XYZ file of C-alpha atoms in Angstrom:
440
model
C 104.404 44.614 -19.241
C 105.590 45.322 -22.593
C 104.123 42.275 -23.738
C 100.567 42.931 -23.469
C 98.135 45.719 -24.051
C 97.551 46.313 -20.292
C 100.106 49.113 -20.273
C 97.716 51.297 -22.711
C 95.008 51.212 -20.091
C 97.223 52.418 -17.500
C 98.296 56.079 -16.916
C 101.615 56.736 -18.059
C 102.430 58.615 -14.823
C 101.892 55.394 -12.752
C 104.541 53.883 -14.992
C 106.880 56.533 -14.638
C 105.967 56.671 -10.502
C 107.198 52.888 -10.468
C 110.265 53.586 -12.885
C 111.323 56.393 -10.488
C 110.843 54.087 -7.648
C 113.264 51.550 -8.803
C 115.985 54.341 -9.237
C 115.342 55.766 -5.947
C 115.792 52.172 -4.345
C 119.321 52.079 -6.296
C 118.501 49.207 -8.506
C 119.974 49.299 -11.824
C 117.401 49.089 -14.443
C 118.147 45.895 -16.880
C 117.110 45.893 -20.754
C 113.849 44.386 -20.143
C 112.924 47.436 -17.875
C 114.245 50.058 -20.332
C 111.845 48.454 -23.173
C 109.019 48.217 -20.886
C 109.129 51.968 -20.228
C 109.929 52.803 -23.713
C 107.019 51.129 -24.887
C 104.795 52.820 -22.423
C 106.182 56.118 -23.811
C 105.470 55.318 -27.638
C 101.824 53.903 -26.776
C 101.020 57.284 -24.895
C 102.794 59.063 -27.730
C 105.272 60.831 -25.164
C 108.316 61.026 -27.697
C 110.247 63.390 -25.980
C 110.526 61.418 -22.831
C 111.138 58.146 -24.831
C 114.128 59.931 -26.361
C 115.590 60.864 -23.100
C 114.935 57.405 -21.386
C 116.797 55.834 -24.896
C 120.018 57.827 -24.486
C 120.193 57.049 -20.655
C 119.834 53.257 -22.135
C 122.468 53.600 -24.524
C 124.873 55.331 -22.168
C 124.165 52.484 -19.618
C 125.158 50.078 -22.328
C 121.878 48.486 -22.109
C 120.411 49.171 -25.402
C 118.997 46.028 -27.206
C 117.540 45.457 -30.786
C 113.915 45.135 -29.246
C 114.459 48.778 -27.732
C 115.473 50.082 -31.166
C 112.805 48.726 -32.772
C 110.243 50.239 -30.222
C 112.005 53.628 -31.009
C 112.093 53.181 -34.986
C 108.308 52.318 -34.599
C 107.522 55.510 -32.407
C 109.972 57.802 -34.647
C 107.457 56.809 -37.820
C 104.467 57.301 -35.824
C 105.609 60.851 -34.743
C 106.879 61.837 -38.444
C 105.218 59.908 -40.766
C 108.377 59.050 -42.664
C 111.206 56.939 -42.055
C 114.143 59.197 -42.302
C 114.880 59.109 -38.819
C 114.115 55.726 -38.292
C 117.017 54.866 -40.846
C 119.173 57.036 -38.853
C 118.207 54.856 -35.497
C 118.909 51.706 -37.853
C 122.296 52.881 -38.798
C 123.138 53.664 -34.900
C 121.983 50.460 -33.838
C 124.785 49.000 -36.033
C 127.138 51.442 -34.854
C 126.462 49.921 -31.488
C 127.409 46.475 -32.598
C 123.939 45.109 -32.418
C 122.350 42.897 -35.429
C 118.920 44.104 -36.855
C 116.308 41.371 -36.779
C 113.417 40.617 -39.109
C 111.474 43.143 -37.137
C 114.005 45.864 -37.644
C 113.921 45.270 -41.520
C 110.288 44.779 -41.577
C 109.424 48.292 -39.922
C 111.935 50.074 -42.080
C 110.273 48.542 -45.307
C 106.952 49.037 -43.877
C 107.522 52.603 -43.524
C 109.145 53.050 -46.901
C 106.221 51.839 -48.514
C 103.658 53.898 -46.911
C 105.595 56.807 -48.098
C 105.452 55.510 -51.563
C 109.334 54.975 -51.494
C 109.728 51.514 -53.105
C 113.475 52.158 -53.970
C 114.303 52.746 -50.566
C 112.189 49.657 -49.502
C 113.887 47.282 -52.122
C 117.138 48.470 -50.803
C 116.288 47.701 -47.206
C 114.901 44.490 -48.640
C 118.101 43.601 -50.427
C 120.068 44.233 -46.868
C 117.617 41.928 -45.291
C 118.341 39.031 -47.800
C 121.997 39.636 -47.359
C 121.609 39.127 -43.279
C 119.868 36.009 -44.284
C 116.376 36.841 -42.972
C 114.438 36.591 -46.131
C 114.583 32.964 -46.761
C 113.266 32.249 -43.304
C 110.256 34.677 -42.839
C 107.267 35.164 -45.072
C 106.328 38.632 -43.203
C 108.608 40.503 -45.578
C 107.166 39.255 -48.684
C 103.699 40.003 -47.400
C 104.726 43.632 -46.866
C 105.592 44.153 -50.496
C 102.490 41.920 -51.899
C 100.085 44.284 -49.673
C 101.745 47.298 -50.958
C 101.165 46.397 -54.636
C 97.636 45.107 -53.993
C 96.678 48.127 -52.599
C 97.933 49.931 -55.624
C 96.018 47.472 -57.721
C 99.272 46.234 -59.461
C 98.286 42.698 -59.203
C 101.329 41.975 -61.797
C 104.123 42.895 -59.355
C 101.970 41.569 -56.590
C 101.703 38.335 -58.210
C 105.939 38.255 -58.816
C 106.517 38.858 -55.450
C 104.469 35.887 -54.481
C 106.103 33.872 -57.304
C 109.372 34.969 -56.237
C 108.824 34.075 -52.750
C 108.154 30.530 -53.477
C 111.137 30.216 -55.704
C 113.292 31.228 -52.644
C 111.674 28.356 -50.719
C 109.627 30.720 -48.605
C 106.049 29.092 -47.940
C 103.116 31.445 -48.173
C 100.972 31.676 -45.135
C 97.176 32.280 -44.863
C 97.698 36.147 -44.603
C 99.555 35.974 -48.015
C 96.669 34.416 -49.573
C 93.959 36.436 -48.032
C 95.996 39.505 -49.523
C 95.989 38.380 -53.134
C 92.355 36.480 -52.810
C 91.114 39.830 -51.480
C 92.491 42.053 -54.151
C 91.528 39.665 -56.982
C 88.202 39.645 -55.982
C 87.831 43.405 -55.704
C 89.340 43.947 -59.271
C 87.427 41.554 -60.144
C 89.175 38.332 -61.273
C 87.149 35.777 -59.708
C 89.030 32.934 -61.404
C 92.432 34.181 -60.257
C 91.118 34.233 -56.711
C 89.878 30.731 -56.966
C 92.924 29.385 -58.449
C 94.699 30.906 -55.214
C 92.139 29.127 -53.111
C 93.033 25.848 -54.805
C 96.870 26.659 -54.161
C 95.780 26.994 -50.440
C 94.139 23.463 -50.234
C 97.427 22.143 -51.711
C 99.417 23.510 -48.920
C 96.951 22.197 -46.595
C 95.716 26.007 -45.291
C 92.003 26.225 -44.692
C 90.610 29.600 -46.005
C 89.451 31.448 -43.172
C 86.495 33.558 -42.813
C 88.080 36.726 -44.450
C 88.927 34.768 -47.357
C 85.422 33.220 -47.901
C 83.926 36.466 -47.138
C 85.975 38.614 -49.826
C 85.430 35.862 -52.470
C 81.545 35.464 -51.988
C 81.270 39.342 -51.935
C 82.786 39.794 -55.298
C 81.051 36.917 -56.962
C 77.430 38.739 -55.469
C 78.653 42.156 -56.573
C 79.009 41.081 -60.098
C 75.872 38.925 -60.513
C 77.130 35.495 -59.856
C 75.160 34.890 -56.634
C 74.157 31.505 -57.679
C 77.849 30.374 -58.304
C 78.694 31.734 -54.999
C 76.249 29.560 -53.271
C 77.310 26.619 -55.508
C 80.725 27.262 -54.131
C 79.801 27.839 -50.565
C 77.844 24.772 -50.594
C 80.995 22.630 -52.072
C 83.431 24.322 -49.410
C 81.244 23.066 -46.424
C 82.359 19.695 -47.653
C 86.001 20.532 -46.556
C 85.780 23.436 -44.072
C 84.702 22.021 -40.799
C 83.084 25.299 -39.551
C 81.673 28.373 -41.516
C 79.934 31.171 -39.787
C 76.840 32.950 -41.356
C 78.286 36.095 -42.738
C 78.840 34.768 -46.370
C 75.067 33.381 -46.063
C 74.134 36.783 -45.151
C 75.851 38.360 -47.858
C 74.387 35.891 -50.627
C 70.757 36.615 -49.092
C 71.158 40.293 -49.337
C 72.464 39.933 -52.953
C 69.035 37.891 -53.640
C 67.140 40.523 -52.254
C 68.679 43.239 -54.389
C 68.639 41.450 -57.466
C 65.391 40.107 -57.040
C 66.344 36.421 -56.785
C 63.659 35.294 -54.530
C 63.451 31.766 -54.974
C 67.390 31.438 -54.594
C 67.213 33.069 -51.432
C 64.503 31.042 -49.921
C 66.742 28.133 -50.644
C 69.917 29.589 -49.009
C 67.528 30.801 -45.941
C 66.140 26.619 -45.829
C 69.611 25.278 -45.744
C 71.047 27.804 -43.532
C 68.181 26.595 -40.883
C 68.903 23.014 -41.650
C 72.530 23.338 -41.111
C 72.284 25.242 -37.704
C 74.183 22.436 -36.150
C 77.185 23.230 -38.381
C 76.679 26.772 -38.865
C 76.815 29.387 -36.316
C 74.116 31.997 -37.206
C 74.637 35.264 -36.068
C 71.806 37.651 -35.086
C 72.751 39.975 -37.676
C 71.890 37.018 -40.043
C 68.542 36.610 -38.796
C 67.838 40.356 -38.939
C 68.932 40.120 -42.572
C 66.563 37.267 -43.339
C 63.923 39.179 -41.848
C 64.452 42.122 -44.498
C 64.574 39.494 -47.247
C 61.269 38.424 -46.287
C 59.980 41.994 -45.593
C 60.996 42.904 -49.255
C 58.592 40.078 -50.378
C 56.021 41.189 -47.941
C 56.130 37.352 -46.624
C 54.538 37.817 -43.201
C 54.776 33.964 -42.456
C 58.421 33.962 -43.318
C 59.104 36.733 -40.606
C 57.175 34.989 -38.186
C 59.009 31.774 -38.747
C 62.510 33.467 -38.094
C 60.996 34.883 -34.668
C 59.691 31.263 -33.694
C 63.464 29.747 -34.877
C 65.050 32.759 -32.576
C 62.874 31.787 -29.644
C 62.976 28.121 -29.935
C 66.886 28.390 -29.834
C 66.848 30.622 -26.774
C 69.394 32.899 -28.423
C 69.969 36.116 -26.030
C 68.478 38.690 -28.643
C 68.888 42.585 -28.082
C 65.862 44.798 -28.237
C 66.985 45.719 -31.864
C 65.859 42.591 -32.879
C 62.262 42.936 -31.948
C 62.252 46.748 -33.485
C 63.648 45.233 -36.959
C 60.831 42.247 -36.728
C 58.079 45.023 -35.942
C 59.090 47.429 -38.333
C 59.072 44.603 -40.932
C 55.704 43.418 -40.166
C 54.225 46.871 -40.083
C 55.752 47.633 -43.554
C 53.898 44.430 -44.728
C 50.661 45.799 -43.280
C 50.365 43.129 -40.907
C 49.083 44.974 -37.809
C 47.011 42.268 -36.344
C 50.225 40.081 -36.256
C 52.465 42.817 -34.865
C 50.291 43.552 -32.032
C 50.147 39.661 -31.573
C 53.878 39.668 -31.210
C 54.033 42.415 -28.837
C 51.603 40.740 -26.586
C 53.744 37.530 -26.461
C 56.754 39.227 -25.881
C 55.375 41.360 -22.996
C 53.739 38.437 -21.031
C 56.499 38.427 -18.809
C 56.251 41.984 -16.760
C 60.014 42.198 -16.500
C 60.671 41.868 -20.330
C 61.620 45.118 -21.871
C 60.983 45.099 -25.686
C 62.864 48.670 -26.334
C 61.617 52.109 -26.804
C 61.611 51.670 -30.652
C 59.183 48.873 -30.765
C 56.913 51.173 -28.691
C 57.536 54.105 -31.009
C 56.816 52.000 -34.174
C 53.792 50.114 -33.038
C 51.685 52.587 -30.959
C 51.364 55.235 -33.958
C 50.294 52.391 -36.038
C 47.283 51.318 -33.757
C 46.214 55.031 -33.529
C 46.256 55.396 -37.132
C 44.073 52.445 -37.524
C 41.951 53.487 -35.118
C 42.470 50.533 -32.506
C 42.632 52.302 -29.217
C 41.579 49.542 -27.193
C 44.952 47.882 -28.365
C 46.774 51.205 -28.285
C 45.998 51.949 -24.428
C 47.567 48.863 -23.172
C 50.652 49.579 -25.223
C 51.026 53.176 -24.166
C 50.681 52.036 -20.358
C 53.166 49.678 -20.764
C 55.431 52.259 -22.084
C 54.895 54.738 -19.349
C 55.754 51.876 -16.805
C 58.953 51.101 -18.832
C 59.708 55.027 -18.901
C 59.621 55.517 -22.704
C 59.348 59.022 -23.645
C 57.494 60.041 -26.756
C 57.418 63.215 -28.830
C 54.756 65.795 -27.903
C 52.754 64.829 -31.192
C 52.537 61.412 -29.911
C 50.962 62.524 -26.496
C 48.702 64.717 -28.114
C 47.052 62.179 -30.525
C 46.680 59.673 -27.514
C 44.908 62.104 -25.744
C 42.662 63.340 -28.723
C 41.882 59.594 -29.256
C 40.826 59.246 -25.511
C 38.908 62.324 -25.688
C 36.691 61.343 -28.877
C 36.448 58.105 -27.303
C 35.077 59.670 -23.818
C 37.864 57.732 -21.756
C 38.224 60.446 -19.369
C 40.735 58.355 -17.011
C 43.034 57.792 -19.702
C 43.025 61.274 -21.018
C 43.906 62.360 -17.328
C 46.645 59.765 -17.166
C 48.290 61.194 -20.364
C 48.225 64.890 -19.378
C 49.903 63.543 -15.955
C 52.353 61.675 -17.995
C 53.061 64.855 -20.094
C 53.529 66.782 -16.934
C 55.906 64.084 -15.586
C 58.021 64.221 -18.862
C 58.111 68.097 -18.887
C 56.184 68.155 -22.207
C 54.810 71.085 -23.284
C 51.162 71.199 -22.193
C 48.186 71.009 -24.517
C 46.688 74.174 -25.729
C 43.520 75.266 -24.134
C 40.223 75.160 -26.473
C 38.574 78.490 -26.973
C 35.117 79.464 -25.909
C 33.549 78.877 -29.462
C 32.062 75.075 -29.620
C 33.366 75.020 -33.197
C 36.988 74.698 -31.919
C 36.343 72.134 -29.314
C 36.304 68.803 -31.985
C 33.408 66.345 -31.233
C 32.778 68.008 -27.864
C 29.861 70.443 -27.449
C 29.497 72.574 -24.257
C 26.773 70.370 -22.809
C 29.493 67.495 -22.852
C 30.363 65.684 -19.391
C 34.058 65.640 -20.608
C 36.379 68.558 -18.554
C 39.197 69.641 -20.250
């Protein structure tokens, strides 16, 4: 199937098995069959067999422009330059075929990738003479993209203006190239002017356009302006995702604009029915509150996520747990763990245990640490040797012999190096004298 990506997931040998079967049955392959097998060869980078099939295709007088386009693309993939591709282009003409817009586009793109602008312009001129340029914006986009990548915005803008002068309407991709490039220079006013041009052409900016502009404004200290512009944009664009808001929240965190960040978060939560908030955005909000030691803010995010019944992954809870511990809110962290593990089938992820358990032991809260450890053992969480030793020592000091033996058994099950034996000298046995009931 040369029109889908399924050929890239099927073995090339299977494709050739079908091809050989067609020939064995005495069926003459048509142009579509030749194009399909050529496409498979190029996808799997078997260029030698592609050349063999292509010659057979030409000899059978079944060659098509599409087949030539496949070979031109494969030639540039193999060699990295369009010289052989241009020979195929000449061959196409000799076979009495007429190149289409895709053919010219492949050649122009190949020459521009090699920075051979003069050759690309020559092909572009031939394309204009063939009458394709006036009808197709893609070729202009290729040149605009090339000059934009070189940060030559003067020539990129000239191509854009020339495009409009020839009656070719820019598409969303054209605007995205220019807006993104102006945003990176940065020239935010020029980018905003292009955005107004998009509106005049009834083209709504997509997520790529909005993200590029917001990123540029925030990067150069205009975070407040970025948020104001985003608020105005919401009135005209029906659906905006949360990624631009996430960028603004991060900028507020790094630029120490706590009040603006809180206002953005409040508005974001208020507009939940209009804005699809991603889990990554919720994690960003948690990090924002962490930077200001705002425990209530962190817990409010958790409540929101739970209320909306979002399918959160284990990484989200690890982020929240790390945030609470950084804010020295150990009690709230433990309460969150208890809340999350009420259901025996609920798995919170190994990172949560590896964050919470050391914190509880450091605070000498063995009463809370042991339920966490037992739950971790049931979920097959493996700790490092130092963690097991810390747990064991804490149980020994508290004379919790059953728990100490359980930890030794867990170490043996996990093939963890056993604890070193205490020497006969009482001084080497911490807090345990020879008359103690503890057996080691």
